[in-house]
PDB file of C-alpha atoms in Angstrom:
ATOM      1  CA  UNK A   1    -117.181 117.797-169.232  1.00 48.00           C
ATOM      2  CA  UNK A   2    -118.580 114.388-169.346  1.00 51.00           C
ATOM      3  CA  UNK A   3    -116.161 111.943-167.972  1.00 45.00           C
ATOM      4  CA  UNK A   4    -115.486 108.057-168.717  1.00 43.00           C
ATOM      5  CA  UNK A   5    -116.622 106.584-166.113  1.00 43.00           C
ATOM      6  CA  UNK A   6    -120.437 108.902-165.866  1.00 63.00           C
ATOM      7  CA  UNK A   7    -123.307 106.363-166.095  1.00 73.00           C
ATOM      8  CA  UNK A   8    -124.763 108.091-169.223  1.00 76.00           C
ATOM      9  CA  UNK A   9    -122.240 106.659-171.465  1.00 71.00           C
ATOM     10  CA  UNK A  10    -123.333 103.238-171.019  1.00 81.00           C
ATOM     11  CA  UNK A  11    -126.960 104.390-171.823  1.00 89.00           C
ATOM     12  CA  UNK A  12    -128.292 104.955-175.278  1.00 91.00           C
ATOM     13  CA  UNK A  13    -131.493 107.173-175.487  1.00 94.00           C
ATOM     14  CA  UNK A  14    -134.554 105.651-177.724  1.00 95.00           C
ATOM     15  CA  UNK A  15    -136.427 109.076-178.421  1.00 96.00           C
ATOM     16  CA  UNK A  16    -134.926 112.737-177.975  1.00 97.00           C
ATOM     17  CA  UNK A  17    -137.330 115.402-176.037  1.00 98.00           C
ATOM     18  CA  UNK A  18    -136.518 119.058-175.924  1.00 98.00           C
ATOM     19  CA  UNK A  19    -137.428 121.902-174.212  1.00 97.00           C
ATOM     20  CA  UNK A  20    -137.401 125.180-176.081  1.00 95.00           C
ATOM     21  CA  UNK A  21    -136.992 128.273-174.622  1.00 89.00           C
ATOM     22  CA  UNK A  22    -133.528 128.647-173.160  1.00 90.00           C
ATOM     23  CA  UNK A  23    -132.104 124.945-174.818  1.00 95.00           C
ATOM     24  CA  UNK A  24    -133.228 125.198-178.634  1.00 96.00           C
ATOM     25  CA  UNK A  25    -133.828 129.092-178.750  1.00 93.00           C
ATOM     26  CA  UNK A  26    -132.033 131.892-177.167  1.00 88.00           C
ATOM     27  CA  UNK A  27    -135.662 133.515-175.731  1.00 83.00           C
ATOM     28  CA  UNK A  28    -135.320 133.502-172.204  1.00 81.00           C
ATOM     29  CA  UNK A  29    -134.090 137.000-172.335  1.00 86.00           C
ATOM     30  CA  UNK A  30    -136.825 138.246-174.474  1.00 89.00           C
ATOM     31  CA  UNK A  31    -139.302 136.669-171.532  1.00 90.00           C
ATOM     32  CA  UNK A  32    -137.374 138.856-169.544  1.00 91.00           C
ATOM     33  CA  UNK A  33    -137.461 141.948-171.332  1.00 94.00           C
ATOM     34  CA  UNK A  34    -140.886 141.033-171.532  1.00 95.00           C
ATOM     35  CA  UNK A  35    -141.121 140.663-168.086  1.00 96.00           C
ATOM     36  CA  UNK A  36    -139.665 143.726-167.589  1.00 96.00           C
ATOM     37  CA  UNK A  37    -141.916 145.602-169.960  1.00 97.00           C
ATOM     38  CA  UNK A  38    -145.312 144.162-168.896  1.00 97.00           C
ATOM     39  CA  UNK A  39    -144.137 145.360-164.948  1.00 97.00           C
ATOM     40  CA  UNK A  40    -143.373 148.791-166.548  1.00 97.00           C
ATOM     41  CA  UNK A  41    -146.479 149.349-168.269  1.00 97.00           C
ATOM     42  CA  UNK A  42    -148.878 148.969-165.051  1.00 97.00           C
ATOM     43  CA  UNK A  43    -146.462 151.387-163.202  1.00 97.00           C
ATOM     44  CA  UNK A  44    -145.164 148.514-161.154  1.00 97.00           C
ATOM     45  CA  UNK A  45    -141.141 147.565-160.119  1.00 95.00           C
ATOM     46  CA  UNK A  46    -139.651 143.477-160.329  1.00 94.00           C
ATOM     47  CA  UNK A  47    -139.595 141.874-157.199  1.00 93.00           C
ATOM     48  CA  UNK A  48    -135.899 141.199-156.177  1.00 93.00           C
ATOM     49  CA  UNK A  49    -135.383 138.248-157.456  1.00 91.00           C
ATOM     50  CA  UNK A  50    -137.867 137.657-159.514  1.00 93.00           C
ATOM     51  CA  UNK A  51    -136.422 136.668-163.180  1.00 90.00           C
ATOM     52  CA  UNK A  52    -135.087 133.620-161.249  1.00 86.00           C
ATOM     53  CA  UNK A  53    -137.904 132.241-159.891  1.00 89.00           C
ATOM     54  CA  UNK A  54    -140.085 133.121-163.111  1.00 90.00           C
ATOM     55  CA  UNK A  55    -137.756 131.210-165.287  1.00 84.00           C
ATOM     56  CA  UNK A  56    -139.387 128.297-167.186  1.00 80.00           C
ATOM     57  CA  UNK A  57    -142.403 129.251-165.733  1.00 87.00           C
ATOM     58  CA  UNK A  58    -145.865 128.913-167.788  1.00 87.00           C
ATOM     59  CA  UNK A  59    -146.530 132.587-168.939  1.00 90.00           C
ATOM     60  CA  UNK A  60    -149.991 132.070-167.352  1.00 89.00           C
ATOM     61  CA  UNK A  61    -148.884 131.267-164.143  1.00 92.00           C
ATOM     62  CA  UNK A  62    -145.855 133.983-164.483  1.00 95.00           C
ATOM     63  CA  UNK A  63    -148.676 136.692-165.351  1.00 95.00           C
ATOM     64  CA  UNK A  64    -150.058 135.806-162.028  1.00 95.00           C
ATOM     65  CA  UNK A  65    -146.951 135.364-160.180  1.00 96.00           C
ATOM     66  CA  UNK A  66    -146.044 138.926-161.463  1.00 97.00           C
ATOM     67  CA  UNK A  67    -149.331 140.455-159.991  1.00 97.00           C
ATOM     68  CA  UNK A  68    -148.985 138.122-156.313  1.00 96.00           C
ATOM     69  CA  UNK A  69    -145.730 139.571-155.798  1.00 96.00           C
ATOM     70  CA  UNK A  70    -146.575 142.972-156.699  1.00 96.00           C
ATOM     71  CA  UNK A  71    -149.324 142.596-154.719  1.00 96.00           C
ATOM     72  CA  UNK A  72    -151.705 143.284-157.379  1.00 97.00           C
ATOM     73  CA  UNK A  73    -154.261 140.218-157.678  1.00 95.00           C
ATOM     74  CA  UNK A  74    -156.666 142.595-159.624  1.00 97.00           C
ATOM     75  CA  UNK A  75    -153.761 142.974-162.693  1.00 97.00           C
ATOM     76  CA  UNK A  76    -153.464 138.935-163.293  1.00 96.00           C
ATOM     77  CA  UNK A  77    -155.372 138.333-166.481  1.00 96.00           C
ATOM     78  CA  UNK A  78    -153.726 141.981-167.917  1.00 97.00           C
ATOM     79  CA  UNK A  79    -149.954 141.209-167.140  1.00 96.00           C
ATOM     80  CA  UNK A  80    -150.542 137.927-168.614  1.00 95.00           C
ATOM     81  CA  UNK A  81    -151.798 139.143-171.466  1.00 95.00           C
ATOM     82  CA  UNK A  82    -149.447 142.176-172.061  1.00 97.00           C
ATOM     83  CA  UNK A  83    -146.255 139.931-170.946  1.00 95.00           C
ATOM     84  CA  UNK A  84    -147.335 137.671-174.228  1.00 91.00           C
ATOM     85  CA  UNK A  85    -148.070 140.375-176.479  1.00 92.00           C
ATOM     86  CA  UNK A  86    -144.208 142.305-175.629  1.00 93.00           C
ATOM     87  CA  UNK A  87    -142.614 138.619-176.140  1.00 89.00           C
ATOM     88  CA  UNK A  88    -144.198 137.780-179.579  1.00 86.00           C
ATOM     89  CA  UNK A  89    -143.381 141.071-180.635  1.00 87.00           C
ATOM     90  CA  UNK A  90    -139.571 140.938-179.375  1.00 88.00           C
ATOM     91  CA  UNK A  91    -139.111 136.789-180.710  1.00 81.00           C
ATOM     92  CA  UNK A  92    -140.427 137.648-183.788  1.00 77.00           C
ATOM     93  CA  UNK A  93    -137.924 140.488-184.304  1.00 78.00           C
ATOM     94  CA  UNK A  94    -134.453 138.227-183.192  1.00 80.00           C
ATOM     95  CA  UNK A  95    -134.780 134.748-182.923  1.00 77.00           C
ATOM     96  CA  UNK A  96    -131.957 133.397-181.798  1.00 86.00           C
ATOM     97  CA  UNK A  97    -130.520 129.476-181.573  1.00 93.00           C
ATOM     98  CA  UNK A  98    -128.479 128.353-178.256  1.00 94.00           C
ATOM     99  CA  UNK A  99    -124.931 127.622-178.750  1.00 94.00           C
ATOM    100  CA  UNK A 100    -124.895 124.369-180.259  1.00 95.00           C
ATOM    101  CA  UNK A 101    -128.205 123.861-180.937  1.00 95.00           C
ATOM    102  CA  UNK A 102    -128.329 123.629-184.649  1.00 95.00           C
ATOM    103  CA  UNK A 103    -125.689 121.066-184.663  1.00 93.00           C
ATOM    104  CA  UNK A 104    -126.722 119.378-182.218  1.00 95.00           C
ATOM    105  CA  UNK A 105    -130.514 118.730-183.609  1.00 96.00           C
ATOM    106  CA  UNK A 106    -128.607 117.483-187.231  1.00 94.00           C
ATOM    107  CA  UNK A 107    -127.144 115.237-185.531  1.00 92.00           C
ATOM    108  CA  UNK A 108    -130.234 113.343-184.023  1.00 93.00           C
ATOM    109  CA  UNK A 109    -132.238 113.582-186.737  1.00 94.00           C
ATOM    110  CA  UNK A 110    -132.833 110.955-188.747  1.00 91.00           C
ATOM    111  CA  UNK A 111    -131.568 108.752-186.369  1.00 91.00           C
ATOM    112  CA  UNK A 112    -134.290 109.000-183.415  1.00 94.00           C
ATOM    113  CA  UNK A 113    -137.336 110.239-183.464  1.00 96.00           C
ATOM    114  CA  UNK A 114    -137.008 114.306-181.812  1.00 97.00           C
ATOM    115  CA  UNK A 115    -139.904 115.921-180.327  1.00 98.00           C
ATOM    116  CA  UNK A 116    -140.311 119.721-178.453  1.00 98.00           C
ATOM    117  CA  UNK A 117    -142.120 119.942-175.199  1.00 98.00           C
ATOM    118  CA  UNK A 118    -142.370 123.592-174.105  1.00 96.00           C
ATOM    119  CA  UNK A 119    -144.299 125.655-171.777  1.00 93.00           C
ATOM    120  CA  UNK A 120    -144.764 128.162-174.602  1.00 88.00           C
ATOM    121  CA  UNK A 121    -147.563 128.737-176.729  1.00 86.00           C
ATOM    122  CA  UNK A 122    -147.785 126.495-179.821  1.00 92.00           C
ATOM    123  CA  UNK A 123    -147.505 129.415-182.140  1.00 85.00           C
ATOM    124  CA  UNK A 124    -144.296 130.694-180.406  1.00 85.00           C
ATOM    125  CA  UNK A 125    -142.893 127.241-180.453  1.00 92.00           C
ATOM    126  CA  UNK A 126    -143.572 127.104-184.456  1.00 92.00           C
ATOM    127  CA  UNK A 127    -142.601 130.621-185.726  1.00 85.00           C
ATOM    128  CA  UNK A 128    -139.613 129.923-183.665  1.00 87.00           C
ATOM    129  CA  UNK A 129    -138.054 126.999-184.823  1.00 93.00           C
ATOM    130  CA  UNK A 130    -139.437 127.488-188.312  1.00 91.00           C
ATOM    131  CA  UNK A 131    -137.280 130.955-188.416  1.00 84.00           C
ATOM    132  CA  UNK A 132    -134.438 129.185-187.126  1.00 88.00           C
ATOM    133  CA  UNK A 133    -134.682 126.225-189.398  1.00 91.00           C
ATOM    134  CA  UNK A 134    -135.015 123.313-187.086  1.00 95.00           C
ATOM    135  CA  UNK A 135    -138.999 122.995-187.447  1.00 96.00           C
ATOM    136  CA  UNK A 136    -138.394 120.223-190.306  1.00 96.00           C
ATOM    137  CA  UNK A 137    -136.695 117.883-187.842  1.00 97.00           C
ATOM    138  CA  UNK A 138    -139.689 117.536-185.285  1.00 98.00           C
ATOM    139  CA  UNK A 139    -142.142 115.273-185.469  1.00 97.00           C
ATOM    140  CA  UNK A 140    -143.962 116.147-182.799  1.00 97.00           C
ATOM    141  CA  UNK A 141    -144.586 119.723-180.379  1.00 98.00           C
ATOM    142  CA  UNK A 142    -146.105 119.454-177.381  1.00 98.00           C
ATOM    143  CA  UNK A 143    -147.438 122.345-175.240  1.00 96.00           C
ATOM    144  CA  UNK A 144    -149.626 122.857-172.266  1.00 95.00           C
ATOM    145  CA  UNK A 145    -153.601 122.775-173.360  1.00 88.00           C
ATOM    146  CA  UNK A 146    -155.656 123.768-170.196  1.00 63.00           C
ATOM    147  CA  UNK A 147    -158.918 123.530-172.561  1.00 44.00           C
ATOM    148  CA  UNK A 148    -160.381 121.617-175.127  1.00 35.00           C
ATOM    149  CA  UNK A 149    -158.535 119.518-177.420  1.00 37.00           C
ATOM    150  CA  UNK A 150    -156.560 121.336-180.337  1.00 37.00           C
ATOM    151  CA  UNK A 151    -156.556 124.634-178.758  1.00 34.00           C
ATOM    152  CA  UNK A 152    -153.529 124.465-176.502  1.00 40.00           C
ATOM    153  CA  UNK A 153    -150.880 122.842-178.811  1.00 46.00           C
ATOM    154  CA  UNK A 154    -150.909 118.743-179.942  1.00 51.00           C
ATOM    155  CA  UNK A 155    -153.695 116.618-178.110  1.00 45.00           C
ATOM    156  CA  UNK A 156    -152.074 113.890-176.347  1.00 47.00           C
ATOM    157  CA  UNK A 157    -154.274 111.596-179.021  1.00 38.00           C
ATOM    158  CA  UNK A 158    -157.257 109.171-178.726  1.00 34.00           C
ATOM    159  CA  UNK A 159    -157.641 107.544-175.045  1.00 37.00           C
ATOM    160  CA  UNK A 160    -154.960 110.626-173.401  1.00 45.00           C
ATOM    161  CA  UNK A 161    -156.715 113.208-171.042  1.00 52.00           C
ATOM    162  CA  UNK A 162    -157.882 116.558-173.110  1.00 67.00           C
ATOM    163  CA  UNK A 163    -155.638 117.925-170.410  1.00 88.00           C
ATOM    164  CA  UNK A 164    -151.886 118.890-170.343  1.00 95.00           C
ATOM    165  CA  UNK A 165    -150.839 120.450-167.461  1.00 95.00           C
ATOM    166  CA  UNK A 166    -147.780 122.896-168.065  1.00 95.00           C
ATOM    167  CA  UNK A 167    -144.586 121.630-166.509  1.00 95.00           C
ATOM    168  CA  UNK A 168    -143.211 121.434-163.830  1.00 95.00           C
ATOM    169  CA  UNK A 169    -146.191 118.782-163.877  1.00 96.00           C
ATOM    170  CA  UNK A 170    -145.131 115.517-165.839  1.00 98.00           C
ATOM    171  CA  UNK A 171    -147.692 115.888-169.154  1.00 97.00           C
ATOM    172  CA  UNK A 172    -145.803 117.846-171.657  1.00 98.00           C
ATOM    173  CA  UNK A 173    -142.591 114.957-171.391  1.00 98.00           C
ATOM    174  CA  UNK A 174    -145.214 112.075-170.828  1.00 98.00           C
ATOM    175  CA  UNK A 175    -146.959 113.121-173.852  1.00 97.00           C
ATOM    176  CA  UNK A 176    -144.385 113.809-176.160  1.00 98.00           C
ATOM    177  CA  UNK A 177    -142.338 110.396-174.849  1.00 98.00           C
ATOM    178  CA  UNK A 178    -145.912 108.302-175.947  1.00 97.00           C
ATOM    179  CA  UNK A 179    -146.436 110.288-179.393  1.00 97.00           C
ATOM    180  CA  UNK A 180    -142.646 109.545-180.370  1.00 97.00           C
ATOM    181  CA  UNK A 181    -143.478 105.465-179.682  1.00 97.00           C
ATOM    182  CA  UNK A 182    -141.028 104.990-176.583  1.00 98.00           C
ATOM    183  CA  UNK A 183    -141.346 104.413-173.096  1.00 98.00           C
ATOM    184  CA  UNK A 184    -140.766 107.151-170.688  1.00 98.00           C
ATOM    185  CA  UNK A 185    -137.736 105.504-169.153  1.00 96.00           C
ATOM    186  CA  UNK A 186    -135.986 105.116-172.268  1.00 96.00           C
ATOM    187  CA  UNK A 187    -136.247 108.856-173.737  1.00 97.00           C
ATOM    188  CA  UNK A 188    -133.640 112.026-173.066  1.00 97.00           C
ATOM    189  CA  UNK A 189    -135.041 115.001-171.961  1.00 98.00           C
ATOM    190  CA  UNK A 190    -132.954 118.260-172.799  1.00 98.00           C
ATOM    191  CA  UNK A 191    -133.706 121.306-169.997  1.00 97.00           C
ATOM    192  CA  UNK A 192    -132.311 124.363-169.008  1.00 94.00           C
ATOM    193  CA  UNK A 193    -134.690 125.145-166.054  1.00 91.00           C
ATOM    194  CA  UNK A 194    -135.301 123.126-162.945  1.00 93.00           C
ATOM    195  CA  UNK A 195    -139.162 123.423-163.497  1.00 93.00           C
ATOM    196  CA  UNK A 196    -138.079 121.327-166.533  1.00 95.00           C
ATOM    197  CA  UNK A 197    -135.978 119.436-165.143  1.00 96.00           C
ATOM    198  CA  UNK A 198    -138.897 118.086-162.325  1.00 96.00           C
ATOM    199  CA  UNK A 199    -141.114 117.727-165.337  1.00 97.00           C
ATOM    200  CA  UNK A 200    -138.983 115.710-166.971  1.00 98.00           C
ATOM    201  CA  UNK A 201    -138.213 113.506-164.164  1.00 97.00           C
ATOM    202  CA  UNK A 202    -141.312 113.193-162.623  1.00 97.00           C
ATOM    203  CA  UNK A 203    -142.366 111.893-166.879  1.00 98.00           C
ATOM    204  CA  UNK A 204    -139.699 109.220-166.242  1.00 98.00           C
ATOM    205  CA  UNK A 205    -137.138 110.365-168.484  1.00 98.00           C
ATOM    206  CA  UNK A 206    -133.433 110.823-168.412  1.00 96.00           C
ATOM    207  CA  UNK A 207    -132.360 114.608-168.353  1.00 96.00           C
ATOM    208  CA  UNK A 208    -129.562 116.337-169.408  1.00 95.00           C
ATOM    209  CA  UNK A 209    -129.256 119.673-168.437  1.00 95.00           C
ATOM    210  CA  UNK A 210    -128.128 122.638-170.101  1.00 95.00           C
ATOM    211  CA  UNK A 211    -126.198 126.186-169.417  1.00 92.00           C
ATOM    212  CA  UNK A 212    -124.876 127.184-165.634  1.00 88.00           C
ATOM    213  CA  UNK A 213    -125.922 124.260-163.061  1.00 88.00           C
ATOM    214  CA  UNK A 214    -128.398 125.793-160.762  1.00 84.00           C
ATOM    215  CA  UNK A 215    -126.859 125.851-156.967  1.00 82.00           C
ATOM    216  CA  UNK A 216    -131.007 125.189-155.726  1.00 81.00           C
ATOM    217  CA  UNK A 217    -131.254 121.897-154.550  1.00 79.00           C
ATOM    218  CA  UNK A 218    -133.596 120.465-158.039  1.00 82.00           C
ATOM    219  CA  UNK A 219    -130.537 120.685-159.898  1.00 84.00           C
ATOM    220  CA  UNK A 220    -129.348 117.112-158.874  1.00 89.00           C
ATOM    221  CA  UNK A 221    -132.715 116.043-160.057  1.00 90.00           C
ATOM    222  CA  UNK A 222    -130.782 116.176-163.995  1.00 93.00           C
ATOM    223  CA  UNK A 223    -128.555 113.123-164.987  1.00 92.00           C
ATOM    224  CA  UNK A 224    -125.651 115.242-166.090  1.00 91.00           C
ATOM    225  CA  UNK A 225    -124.756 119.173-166.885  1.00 92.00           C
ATOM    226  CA  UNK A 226    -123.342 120.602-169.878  1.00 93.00           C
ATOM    227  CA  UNK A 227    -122.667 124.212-170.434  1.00 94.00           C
ATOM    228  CA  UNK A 228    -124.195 124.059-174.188  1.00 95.00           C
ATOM    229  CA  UNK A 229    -125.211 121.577-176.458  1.00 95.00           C
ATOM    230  CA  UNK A 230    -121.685 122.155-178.527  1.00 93.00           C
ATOM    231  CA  UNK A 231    -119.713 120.119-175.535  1.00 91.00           C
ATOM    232  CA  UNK A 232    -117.847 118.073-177.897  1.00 89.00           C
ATOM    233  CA  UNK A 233    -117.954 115.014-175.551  1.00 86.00           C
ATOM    234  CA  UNK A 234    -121.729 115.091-175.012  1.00 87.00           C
ATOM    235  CA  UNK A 235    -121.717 114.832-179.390  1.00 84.00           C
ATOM    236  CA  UNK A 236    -119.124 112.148-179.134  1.00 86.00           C
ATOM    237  CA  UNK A 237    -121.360 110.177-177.085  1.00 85.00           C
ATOM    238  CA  UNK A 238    -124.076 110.498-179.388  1.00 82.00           C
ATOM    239  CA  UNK A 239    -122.069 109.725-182.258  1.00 81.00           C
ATOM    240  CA  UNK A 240    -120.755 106.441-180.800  1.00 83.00           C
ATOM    241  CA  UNK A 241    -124.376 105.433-179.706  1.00 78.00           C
ATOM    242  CA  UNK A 242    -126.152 106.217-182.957  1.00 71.00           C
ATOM    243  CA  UNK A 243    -123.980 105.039-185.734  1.00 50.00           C
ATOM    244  CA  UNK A 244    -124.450 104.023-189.280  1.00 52.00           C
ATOM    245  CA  UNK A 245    -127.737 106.078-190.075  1.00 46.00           C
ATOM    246  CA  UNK A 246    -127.594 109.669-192.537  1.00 42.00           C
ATOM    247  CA  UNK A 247    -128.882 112.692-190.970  1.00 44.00           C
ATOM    248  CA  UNK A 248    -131.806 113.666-192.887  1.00 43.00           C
ATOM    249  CA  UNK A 249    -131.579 115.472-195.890  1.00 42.00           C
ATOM    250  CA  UNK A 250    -131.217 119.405-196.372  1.00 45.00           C
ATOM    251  CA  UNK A 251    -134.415 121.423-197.365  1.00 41.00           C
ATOM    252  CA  UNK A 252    -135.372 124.393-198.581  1.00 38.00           C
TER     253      UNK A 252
END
């Protein structure tokens, strides 16, 4: 619950930044399934603990994490490739929205310009908002490109660095805060992980996070919690600090 008196009420976000996995799209259990699937088909067992610390996690640096802790350096480059391969097949077959979500996008759009920065793979990101419906009110994606420009997701644009570093460095928010026309400092970051969470604060955005509050220390880092995106008083806030504009229009 959001209460009178919380210093995000008297705040009124320029630009709207969201992550994906876990806040738009109910995939973080397919990562683990796939998780689970890619340490099953080298003969190998999870790590106690493990779907906690990979969560939110760039699947490249997951695919490695899953062979340090397994203490299998050799198997990096073929978990990582075998933990994407099981999650495009399982997002593909059930994708899913958060609670609140859908609504929750509507009501931004048209009103401030929305963008997506996720850890994911830009073809993951695409399918799955596309599927859900919500690809329409995005103007811009933004995803980690450890290469040359265009291969990694949207290039941060003429005079950026061919380089964006997946979160939790600050590129992906940074990025996506410049291509929607606002300053840092004046854009909302939506997060469900505390990797996302330092990415988006260390971008210089506001944060709100989303689902269970994480009892690790990071979680503080987030302006505010909410258990989903439904919470009637974090849409009655947005309501009352984006009047008078029509959400944009239904498509096919």
């Amino acid at each position: 619950m959001i209460t009178q008196s919380h210093s995000l009420l008297n705040w009124s976000p320029q630009a709207v930044v969201f992550d994906c996995d876990g806040t738009l799209m109910d995939t973080e259990r397919h990562w683990q399934d796939a998780r689970n699937r890619a340490f099953g088909a080298f003969g190998l067992t999870p790590p106690p603990g493990f779907a906690e610390r990979a969560k939110g996690v760039y699947y490249a640096d997951c695919g490695r994490l899953m062979a340090e802790e397994t203490q299998k350096p050799e198997l990096a480059a073929d978990l990582t490739r075998t933990l994407l391969e099981q999650f495009l097949t399982l997002v593909a077959d059930d994708p899913v929205t958060m609670p609140g979500a859908v609504e929750f996008v509507r009501l931004l759009s048209g009103r401030l310009p929305l963008a997506v920065a996720s850890n994911c793979p830009l073809e993951v990101v695409e399918e799955s908002l596309s599927r859900a419906g919500l690809r329409r009110h995005f103007q811009h994606i933004v995803v980690p490109s450890l290469s040359v420009p265009g291969t990694g997701g949207e290039h941060p644009g003429k005079g950026g660095s061919d380089i964006v570093r997946p979160k939790p460095w600050p590129d992906v928010y940074a990025t996506a805060a410049r291509l929607c026309g606002v300053p840092p400092r004046t854009a909302l970051a939506v997060e469900d992980s505390l990797t996302g969470v330092e990415s988006a604060r260390r971008a210089g955005l506001r944060v709100i996070g989303v689902g269970p509050q994480p009892a690790e220390e990071g979680a503080g880092r987030a302006d505010l919690w909410v258990a989903t995106l439904g919470s009637p008083h974090l849409q009655a806030w947005l309501r009352a600090r984006m009047p008078g504009q029509a959400e944009a229009p239904e498509q096919g």
